[in-house]
Coordinates of C-alpha atoms and ligand atoms in Angstrom, one line a residue:
X14 CA 84.3 97.5 40.3
X15 CA 81.5 95.3 41.6
X16 CA 78.8 94.5 39.1
X17 CA 77.6 91.9 36.6
X18 CA 76.1 88.7 37.8
X19 CA 74.5 90.2 40.8
X20 CA 71.8 92.8 40.6
X21 CA 70.6 95.3 43.2
X22 CA 67.1 95.1 44.5
X23 CA 65.7 97.5 41.9
X24 CA 66.8 95.2 39.1
X25 CA 69.1 97.9 37.7
X26 CA 72.9 97.4 37.4
X27 CA 75.0 99.3 39.8
X28 CA 78.8 99.9 39.9
X29 CA 80.7 100.5 43.1
X30 CA 84.4 100.9 43.1
X31 CA 86.2 98.7 45.7
X32 CA 88.2 101.6 47.0
X33 CA 84.9 103.3 48.0
X34 CA 83.3 100.3 49.8
X35 CA 83.1 100.6 53.5
X36 CA 81.7 97.3 54.4
X37 CA 79.8 94.3 53.1
X38 CA 77.4 92.0 54.9
X39 CA 75.2 89.0 54.0
X40 CA 71.5 89.5 54.2
X41 CA 68.9 86.9 55.3
X42 CA 66.4 87.8 52.6
X43 CA 63.3 86.1 53.9
X44 CA 64.1 85.5 57.5
X45 CA 62.6 88.7 58.9
X46 CA 60.7 86.7 61.5
X47 CA 61.7 86.8 65.1
X48 CA 61.7 83.8 67.4
X49 CA 62.7 83.8 71.1
X50 CA 64.0 87.3 70.6
X51 CA 66.6 86.0 68.1
X52 CA 66.8 86.3 64.3
X53 CA 66.6 83.0 62.6
X54 CA 67.5 81.9 59.1
X55 CA 64.4 80.4 57.4
X56 CA 64.4 77.9 54.5
X57 CA 64.6 79.6 51.1
X58 CA 61.3 79.9 49.2
X59 CA 61.6 78.6 45.7
X60 CA 59.2 81.3 44.5
X61 CA 61.6 84.1 45.3
X62 CA 63.5 85.1 42.2
X63 CA 66.8 85.9 43.9
X64 CA 66.7 84.4 47.4
X65 CA 70.3 85.3 48.4
X66 CA 71.6 88.8 48.9
X67 CA 74.4 90.9 50.3
X68 CA 74.5 94.6 51.1
X69 CA 77.4 96.8 50.3
X70 CA 77.9 100.1 52.2
X71 CA 79.8 102.6 50.1
X72 CA 80.8 106.2 49.7
X73 CA 78.3 108.3 47.8
X74 CA 79.4 111.8 46.6
X75 CA 76.7 114.4 47.4
X76 CA 76.5 118.1 46.8
X77 CA 79.4 120.5 47.6
X78 CA 82.1 118.0 48.4
X79 CA 79.9 116.2 50.9
X80 CA 80.3 112.4 51.2
X81 CA 77.6 110.1 52.5
X82 CA 77.4 106.5 53.3
X83 CA 74.9 104.6 51.1
X84 CA 73.8 101.0 51.0
X85 CA 73.1 98.9 47.9
X86 CA 71.8 95.3 48.1
X87 CA 72.7 92.8 45.5
X88 CA 70.6 89.7 45.0
X89 CA 71.7 86.3 43.5
X90 CA 70.3 82.9 42.8
X91 CA 72.8 80.8 44.6
X92 CA 74.0 80.9 48.1
X93 CA 77.5 79.8 47.2
X94 CA 77.8 82.6 44.7
X95 CA 76.6 85.1 47.2
X96 CA 79.1 83.9 49.8
X97 CA 81.9 84.0 47.2
X98 CA 81.1 87.7 46.5
X99 CA 81.1 88.6 50.1
X100 CA 84.4 86.8 50.7
X101 CA 86.1 88.3 47.7
X102 CA 85.0 91.8 48.6
X103 CA 86.3 91.3 52.2
X104 CA 89.6 90.0 50.8
X105 CA 89.9 93.0 48.6
X106 CA 89.1 95.4 51.4
X107 CA 91.8 93.8 53.6
X108 CA 94.3 94.2 50.8
X109 CA 93.8 98.0 50.9
X110 CA 96.8 98.8 53.1
X111 CA 96.3 102.6 53.2
X112 CA 93.1 102.1 55.3
X113 CA 93.5 102.6 59.1
X114 CA 92.5 99.7 61.4
X115 CA 93.3 101.2 64.8
X116 CA 92.7 104.8 65.6
X117 CA 93.4 107.0 68.7
X118 CA 90.7 109.6 69.0
X119 CA 90.8 112.8 71.1
X120 CA 87.6 114.8 71.6
X121 CA 87.6 118.4 72.8
X122 CA 84.2 118.6 74.6
X123 CA 84.5 122.5 74.7
X124 CA 85.3 123.3 71.0
X125 CA 82.9 125.2 68.8
X126 CA 79.3 124.7 70.0
X127 CA 80.4 122.1 72.6
X128 CA 79.0 119.3 70.5
X129 CA 82.2 117.3 70.0
X130 CA 81.1 114.3 72.0
X131 CA 77.7 114.1 70.5
X132 CA 79.0 114.6 67.0
X133 CA 81.5 111.8 67.5
X134 CA 79.0 109.3 69.2
X135 CA 76.2 109.9 66.8
X136 CA 77.8 110.5 63.4
X137 CA 81.3 109.1 63.4
X138 CA 81.6 106.1 65.8
X139 CA 78.9 104.1 63.9
X140 CA 80.8 104.6 60.7
X141 CA 84.1 103.5 62.3
X142 CA 82.3 100.4 63.7
X143 CA 80.8 99.6 60.3
X144 CA 84.2 99.8 58.7
X145 CA 85.6 97.5 61.5
X146 CA 88.0 100.2 62.8
X147 CA 88.9 99.8 66.4
X148 CA 89.2 103.0 68.4
X149 CA 90.6 104.2 71.7
X150 CA 88.7 107.4 72.6
X151 CA 90.0 110.1 75.0
X152 CA 87.7 113.0 76.0
X153 CA 90.1 115.8 76.9
X154 CA 89.9 117.3 80.4
X155 CA 91.9 120.4 79.9
X156 CA 93.7 122.4 77.2
X157 CA 96.9 120.7 76.0
X158 CA 95.8 117.4 77.4
X159 CA 95.9 115.8 73.9
X160 CA 99.2 117.4 73.1
X161 CA 100.9 116.2 76.2
X162 CA 99.4 112.8 76.0
X163 CA 100.7 112.4 72.4
X164 CA 104.1 113.8 73.3
X165 CA 104.8 111.6 76.3
X166 CA 102.4 108.8 77.0
X167 CA 100.5 107.5 74.0
X168 CA 101.5 104.1 72.7
X169 CA 101.7 105.3 69.1
X170 CA 102.9 101.9 67.7
X171 CA 99.4 100.5 68.3
X172 CA 97.7 102.9 65.9
X173 CA 97.6 103.7 62.3
X174 CA 96.5 107.3 62.9
X175 CA 95.2 109.8 65.4
X176 CA 91.9 111.7 65.0
X177 CA 90.9 114.9 66.7
X178 CA 87.3 116.0 67.2
X179 CA 87.4 119.8 67.5
X180 CA 88.6 122.9 65.7
X181 CA 91.9 124.2 64.5
X182 CA 93.2 124.5 68.0
X183 CA 92.8 120.7 68.5
X184 CA 94.5 120.0 65.2
X185 CA 97.3 122.2 66.3
X186 CA 97.6 120.2 69.6
X187 CA 97.9 117.0 67.5
X188 CA 100.6 118.5 65.3
X189 CA 102.6 119.8 68.3
X190 CA 102.3 116.5 70.2
X191 CA 103.3 114.3 67.2
X192 CA 106.0 116.6 65.7
X193 CA 107.7 117.4 69.1
X194 CA 107.8 113.7 69.9
X195 CA 109.2 112.8 66.5
X196 CA 112.0 115.5 66.8
X197 CA 112.8 114.4 70.4
X198 CA 113.0 110.7 69.4
X199 CA 115.3 111.6 66.5
X200 CA 117.5 114.1 68.4
X201 CA 116.5 117.2 66.5
X202 CA 116.7 120.5 68.3
X203 CA 113.5 122.4 67.8
X204 CA 115.1 125.6 68.9
X205 CA 117.3 125.8 65.9
X206 CA 115.4 127.6 63.1
X207 CA 117.7 126.1 60.5
X208 CA 117.3 122.5 61.6
X209 CA 115.5 120.1 59.2
X210 CA 112.5 118.5 60.8
X211 CA 112.1 114.7 60.8
X212 CA 108.8 113.7 59.2
X213 CA 106.2 112.1 61.4
X214 CA 104.7 108.9 60.0
X215 CA 101.4 108.8 61.8
X216 CA 98.5 110.5 60.1
X217 CA 96.2 113.0 61.7
X218 CA 92.5 113.0 60.9
X219 CA 90.2 115.8 61.9
X220 CA 86.5 115.6 62.6
X221 CA 85.2 119.2 62.5
X222 CA 83.6 120.3 65.7
X223 CA 85.2 123.7 66.2
X224 CA 84.4 127.4 65.5
X225 CA 86.2 128.1 62.2
X226 CA 87.3 124.6 61.1
X227 CA 89.6 126.2 58.5
X228 CA 92.1 123.3 58.3
X229 CA 89.3 120.8 57.7
X230 CA 87.5 123.1 55.2
X231 CA 90.6 124.0 53.3
X232 CA 91.7 120.4 52.9
X233 CA 88.4 118.4 52.5
X234 CA 86.3 121.2 50.9
X235 CA 83.7 121.2 53.5
X236 CA 83.4 121.1 57.3
X237 CA 81.2 118.1 57.7
X238 CA 81.8 115.3 60.3
X239 CA 80.4 112.5 58.2
X240 CA 82.5 113.5 55.1
X241 CA 85.6 113.6 57.2
X242 CA 84.9 110.3 58.8
X243 CA 84.5 108.7 55.4
X244 CA 87.8 110.2 54.2
X245 CA 89.5 108.8 57.2
X246 CA 88.0 105.3 56.6
X247 CA 89.0 105.1 53.0
X248 CA 92.6 106.1 53.9
X249 CA 92.9 109.4 52.0
X250 CA 96.0 111.3 52.8
X251 CA 97.5 114.7 52.0
X252 CA 100.9 116.1 53.0
X253 CA 100.8 119.5 54.6
X254 CA 103.2 122.4 55.0
X255 CA 104.2 123.2 58.5
X256 CA 105.8 126.5 59.5
X257 CA 108.0 126.7 62.6
X258 CA 107.8 129.9 64.6
X259 CA 110.8 131.1 66.6
X260 CA 111.6 134.1 68.8
X261 CA 115.3 134.8 69.5
X262 CA 116.3 131.3 68.6
X263 CA 113.7 129.8 70.9
X264 CA 111.0 127.6 69.4
X265 CA 107.5 129.0 70.0
X266 CA 105.0 127.0 67.9
X267 CA 104.2 125.3 64.6
X268 CA 101.6 126.8 62.2
X269 CA 99.8 125.0 59.4
X270 CA 97.1 127.5 58.4
X271 CA 97.2 131.2 59.4
X272 CA 99.8 133.3 61.2
X273 CA 98.2 136.7 61.5
X274 CA 99.4 139.9 63.2
X275 CA 97.4 143.0 63.6
X276 CA 93.8 142.4 62.5
X277 CA 93.5 138.6 63.0
X278 CA 95.7 138.7 66.1
X279 CA 93.5 141.4 67.7
X280 CA 90.3 139.6 66.7
X281 CA 91.6 136.4 68.4
X282 CA 92.8 138.1 71.5
X283 CA 89.5 139.8 72.0
X284 CA 87.4 136.7 71.1
X285 CA 89.2 134.5 73.6
X286 CA 87.5 136.4 76.4
X287 CA 84.1 135.8 74.8
X288 CA 84.3 132.0 74.4
X289 CA 80.9 131.7 76.0
X290 CA 79.4 133.2 72.8
X291 CA 80.6 130.2 70.8
X292 CA 81.6 130.7 67.2
X293 CA 79.7 134.0 67.1
X294 CA 82.5 135.5 69.2
X295 CA 84.5 135.9 66.0
X296 CA 81.8 138.1 64.4
X297 CA 81.5 140.2 67.4
X298 CA 85.3 140.6 67.9
X299 CA 85.8 141.0 64.2
X300 CA 83.4 143.9 64.1
X301 CA 84.9 145.5 67.2
X302 CA 88.5 145.2 65.9
X303 CA 87.4 146.6 62.5
X304 CA 86.1 149.7 64.3
X305 CA 89.2 150.2 66.4
X306 CA 91.2 150.2 63.2
X307 CA 94.6 149.8 64.8
X308 CA 97.8 149.7 62.7
X309 CA 101.2 148.5 63.7
X310 CA 104.6 149.7 62.7
X311 CA 107.4 147.4 62.0
X312 CA 109.7 145.7 59.5
X313 CA 108.9 142.6 57.6
X314 CA 111.8 140.7 56.0
X315 CA 111.2 137.7 53.8
X316 CA 112.9 135.2 51.5
X317 CA 110.8 135.0 48.3
X318 CA 110.4 131.5 46.9
X319 CA 111.9 132.1 43.5
X320 CA 112.7 128.5 42.6
X321 CA 109.2 127.1 42.5
X322 CA 106.2 126.9 40.2
X323 CA 103.1 129.0 41.1
X324 CA 102.3 132.5 42.4
X325 CA 99.8 133.7 44.9
X326 CA 97.9 135.4 42.0
X327 CA 97.3 132.2 40.1
X328 CA 93.8 131.3 39.0
X329 CA 94.4 127.6 39.6
X330 CA 93.7 126.0 42.9
X331 CA 95.5 123.3 45.0
X332 CA 93.5 120.1 44.7
X333 CA 94.2 116.4 45.5
X334 CA 97.2 115.2 43.5
X335 CA 98.2 118.8 42.8
X336 CA 100.8 119.1 40.1
X337 CA 102.5 122.2 41.6
X338 CA 102.9 120.5 45.1
X339 CA 104.3 117.4 43.4
X340 CA 106.7 119.4 41.2
X341 CA 107.9 121.7 44.0
X342 CA 108.2 118.7 46.3
X343 CA 110.5 116.9 43.8
X344 CA 112.9 119.9 44.0
X345 CA 113.6 118.7 47.5
X346 CA 113.8 115.0 47.2
X347 CA 116.4 113.3 49.5
X348 CA 119.4 113.7 47.2
X349 CA 118.9 117.4 46.6
X350 CA 120.1 120.2 48.8
X351 CA 117.2 122.6 49.1
X352 CA 118.1 125.7 47.0
X353 CA 116.8 128.1 49.6
X354 CA 119.4 126.9 52.1
X355 CA 122.3 127.7 49.7
X356 CA 124.2 131.0 50.5
X357 CA 123.4 132.6 47.1
X358 CA 119.7 132.1 47.7
X359 CA 120.0 133.5 51.1
X360 CA 121.1 136.8 49.7
X361 CA 117.6 137.2 48.3
X362 CA 116.0 138.6 51.5
X363 CA 113.7 141.6 51.0
X364 CA 112.9 144.1 53.6
X365 CA 109.7 146.2 53.9
X366 CA 109.1 148.8 56.5
X367 CA 105.7 150.3 57.2
X368 CA 102.5 150.7 59.1
X369 CA 100.4 147.6 58.7
X370 CA 96.7 146.9 59.5
X371 CA 97.4 143.2 59.0
X372 CA 100.3 140.9 58.3
X373 CA 99.0 137.4 57.4
X374 CA 101.0 134.3 56.4
X375 CA 98.7 131.7 54.9
X376 CA 100.4 128.3 54.4
X377 CA 97.2 127.0 52.8
X378 CA 94.2 128.8 51.4
X379 CA 92.5 129.2 54.9
X380 CA 89.2 128.6 53.2
X381 CA 86.4 128.4 55.8
X382 CA 82.6 128.8 55.8
X383 CA 83.1 132.5 56.4
X384 CA 85.3 132.8 53.3
X385 CA 84.9 129.8 51.0
X386 CA 87.9 131.0 48.8
X387 CA 90.1 131.8 51.8
X388 CA 92.7 134.3 52.7
X389 CA 95.0 133.2 49.9
X390 CA 92.9 131.3 47.4
X391 CA 95.8 130.1 45.3
X392 CA 98.0 128.9 48.3
X393 CA 99.2 125.3 48.1
X394 CA 98.8 122.7 50.8
X395 CA 102.2 121.1 50.4
X396 CA 104.6 123.2 48.3
X397 CA 106.9 124.2 51.1
X398 CA 105.9 127.9 51.0
X399 CA 103.6 130.3 52.7
X400 CA 101.8 133.3 51.2
X401 CA 102.7 136.5 53.0
X402 CA 100.0 139.1 52.8
X403 CA 100.8 142.7 53.8
X404 CA 97.9 145.1 54.3
X405 CA 99.2 148.6 54.8
X406 CA 97.5 151.4 56.8
X407 CA 94.5 152.6 54.8
X408 CA 91.0 154.1 55.4
X409 CA 88.4 152.1 57.2
X410 CA 86.3 152.1 54.1
X411 CA 89.2 150.6 52.0
X412 CA 89.9 148.0 54.7
X413 CA 86.3 147.0 54.7
X414 CA 86.4 146.7 50.9
X415 CA 89.4 144.4 51.2
X416 CA 87.7 142.3 53.9
X417 CA 84.5 142.0 52.0
X418 CA 86.4 140.8 48.9
X419 CA 87.2 137.6 50.8
X420 CA 83.6 136.7 50.5
X421 CA 83.0 137.6 46.8
X422 CA 84.6 136.8 43.5
X423 CA 86.7 140.0 43.5
X424 CA 90.4 139.8 44.0
X425 CA 91.4 140.9 47.5
X426 CA 95.0 141.5 46.5
X427 CA 94.1 143.9 43.7
X428 CA 94.2 147.0 45.9
X429 CA 97.1 149.4 46.1
X430 CA 97.6 149.0 49.9
X431 CA 97.8 145.2 49.7
X432 CA 100.7 143.1 48.6
X433 CA 101.3 139.4 48.5
X434 CA 104.5 137.3 48.3
X435 CA 105.1 133.6 48.2
X436 CA 107.9 133.0 50.7
X437 CA 110.2 130.4 52.3
X438 CA 110.9 132.3 55.4
X439 CA 110.0 135.6 57.0
X440 CA 110.7 137.7 60.0
X441 CA 108.8 140.5 61.7
X442 CA 110.3 143.1 64.0
X443 CA 108.0 145.7 65.6
X444 CA 109.3 149.3 65.5
X445 CA 109.5 149.6 69.2
X446 CA 111.4 146.9 71.1
X447 CA 109.3 144.7 73.3
X448 CA 110.9 144.1 76.7
X449 CA 110.7 140.7 78.5
X450 CA 108.6 142.3 81.3
X451 CA 106.1 143.4 78.7
X452 CA 106.0 139.9 77.3
X453 CA 105.4 138.5 80.8
X454 CA 102.6 140.9 81.3
X455 CA 101.0 139.8 78.0
X456 CA 101.5 136.2 78.7
X457 CA 99.7 136.5 82.0
X458 CA 96.7 137.7 80.1
X459 CA 97.1 141.4 80.9
X460 CA 97.0 143.6 77.8
X461 CA 99.6 146.2 78.0
X462 CA 98.0 148.5 75.4
X463 CA 94.6 148.4 77.1
X464 CA 96.3 149.7 80.2
X465 CA 98.0 152.5 78.3
X466 CA 94.7 153.4 76.6
X467 CA 92.9 153.4 80.0
X468 CA 95.6 155.9 81.1
X469 CA 94.9 158.0 78.0
X470 CA 91.2 157.7 77.4
X471 CA 91.2 160.4 74.7
X472 CA 94.1 158.9 72.9
X473 CA 93.2 157.4 69.5
X474 CA 96.7 156.4 68.6
X475 CA 97.5 152.7 67.8
X476 CA 99.2 150.6 70.5
X477 CA 102.8 149.5 69.8
X478 CA 102.1 145.8 69.5
X479 CA 99.5 143.3 68.4
X480 CA 99.9 139.6 69.0
X481 CA 100.2 136.8 66.5
X482 CA 97.2 134.5 65.8
X483 CA 98.9 131.2 65.2
X484 CA 96.3 128.7 63.9
X485 CA 93.8 130.2 66.4
X486 CA 96.2 130.3 69.4
X487 CA 97.6 133.6 70.7
X488 CA 101.4 134.2 70.6
X489 CA 102.2 137.1 72.9
X490 CA 105.5 137.8 71.1
X491 CA 105.5 140.4 68.4
X492 CA 109.0 139.8 67.0
X493 CA 109.1 136.3 65.3
X494 CA 110.9 134.4 62.7
X495 CA 109.1 131.9 60.6
X496 CA 110.3 129.2 58.3
X497 CA 108.0 127.2 56.1
X498 CA 110.1 124.0 56.2
X499 CA 107.7 121.4 55.0
X500 CA 107.9 119.8 51.6
X501 CA 107.5 116.1 50.8
X502 CA 111.3 116.2 51.4
X503 CA 110.5 117.3 54.9
X504 CA 107.1 115.9 55.2
X505 CA 105.7 116.3 58.7
X506 CA 102.3 115.1 58.8
X507 CA 99.8 113.4 56.6
X508 CA 96.3 114.7 57.0
X509 CA 93.3 112.8 55.9
X510 CA 91.8 114.5 52.9
X511 CA 89.5 113.4 50.1
X512 CA 90.6 112.8 46.6
X513 CA 89.1 114.0 43.4
X514 CA 86.3 116.3 44.4
X515 CA 87.8 119.4 46.1
Ligands
LIG616 C1 83.4 142.5 57.7 C2 83.4 141.3 56.9 C3 84.4 140.4 57.2 C4 84.6 139.2 56.3 C5 86.0 138.7 56.5 C6 86.2 137.4 55.9 C7 87.6 136.9 56.0 C8 87.6 135.5 56.7 C9 88.9 134.9 56.6 C10 89.0 134.0 57.7 C11 90.3 133.3 57.8 C12 90.3 132.5 59.0 C13 91.6 131.7 59.2 C14 91.4 130.7 60.3 C15 91.8 130.9 61.5 C16 91.6 129.9 62.6 O1 92.8 129.2 62.8 C17 91.2 130.6 63.9 C18 90.8 129.6 65.0 O2 89.8 128.8 64.6 P1 89.1 127.8 65.7 O3 88.4 128.7 66.7 O4 90.2 127.0 66.4 O5 88.1 126.9 64.9 N1 90.0 131.4 63.6 C19 90.1 132.8 63.6 C20 88.9 133.5 63.2 O6 91.1 133.4 63.9
LIG617 N1 88.9 119.6 77.7 C1 89.3 120.9 77.4 N2 89.0 121.9 78.2 C2 89.3 123.2 77.9 N3 90.0 123.5 76.7 C3 90.3 122.5 75.9 C4 90.0 121.2 76.2 N4 90.5 120.4 75.2 C5 91.1 121.2 74.3 N5 91.0 122.5 74.8 C6 91.5 123.7 74.1 O1 90.4 124.4 73.5 C7 90.8 125.3 72.6 C8 89.9 125.5 71.4 O2 89.7 124.2 70.8 P1 89.2 124.0 69.3 O3 88.9 122.5 69.3 O4 90.1 124.6 68.4 O5 87.8 124.8 69.3 P2 87.4 126.2 68.7 O6 87.4 126.0 67.2 O7 86.0 126.5 69.2 O8 88.4 127.2 69.1 C9 92.2 124.8 72.2 O9 93.1 125.8 72.6 C10 92.4 123.5 72.9 O10 93.7 123.4 73.3
LIG618 CA1 101.9 126.2 51.2

């Protein structure tokens, strides 16, 4: 902590922890006169009490998990002392090895309210410059540009981390690019659902500029670009669970936040066609999907996580340095065979058949501005499990009550048509088999059930299939198999997250 023989301008003492200092610079106290367009150092006036000074920029914690950059100026009597302070602080900052020095930044200019470039230039780039971080910035030109660039071209050795400016979709592109590349480089077959994933060493930072920004909100505690930039600068890191999604032994995608079938799948599918509305498309499509009230028949099988601490109904929340994540992670340290891969454990699969309005798997709380406690408030960021929430067919009124409870203090799981399980793996099979030609149709953007319903305008029955909302991207396959494979044992990505305050 910086204090003592130097005093800030106000004459009061001020403590700043070195780990929260962003930069330090010497000040020319009485040289504020310009000459020939250049600043010049003037001789010191003996009347000035403290003629030498330096300014420290540091992280200030503000309201609701927000971080801000603040300056404090310290004055001293002697120039040598002042220089010694500046030099010592610089040395201490250089010694902080967890801080990134070179970052690769991808900006999605079309995410959220299409403000990605402006947010980065105005709010984030000046902070990176202040903290002496060099950046290589790429503004994406099309969807999957960032993913493909990371997977094949990017010279990852040159960087300490990658940063995306956008929403959950952009974060997902980063995860896919980095994780796929790591598996390919290590000869791991992504198509095998049982295969252990090799951890990726680069960190991913996220500057929120999307529509829901759930991954940012659930990890940092707020969706605020300046706060995220400061977490990235000070080198905060948080491991994160990653689920791999397969269909018939073919790899489809990874998921880190929400995998949702039924309600959230339908909201997303409808809202994609209304991108021009910006983030409000989710409200519109949410309302519309709520009114259509479709349910889907099928079978959910899952492997409950019985060997861990914690349940989805806990009152405690996952925070930085979470004990439950640490404990459950230790179960899977290098020398332990994960229990859930043992044959005895595998016998523990449970099967539930039914008509569901929604099937949601939340690997993290999925807190977002719309629901500050999230879909599964007690879910853990890095415990190697996902919370499987089954909402059975019920009345519109009851479903509305369930939805509204996400925004209030009442428990959304305490309703007789809702159940929640903490699982290692799960599988969903729709009641009616989906043929490949149907899948092709859906992949080409044509919605099979909307055609059927056009053919039967009076028909109020539910369509056979929904699609999966996988971190905000549509998966046209209804039948999927999901394994939540990430634990510190199987750590995939580090995500920049703040420390104490969430
Ligand atoms: C009628 C009252 C309704 C209140 C419902 C409150 C529940 C809100 C829970 C929201 C959980 C969202 C999980 C996040 C998903 C994102 O990955 C995805 C994509 O986000 P992006 O557009 O990339 O920022 N957004 C949505 C809405 O599917
Ligand atoms: N330059 C681009 N043009 C069009 N789409 C893009 C571009 N860059 C990224 N995307 C895609 O935009 C989609 C939404 O991005 P995201 O950043 O998540 O914003 P939002 O939160 O508004 O959905 C993602 O599927 C991403 O792959
Ligand atoms: Ca989890």
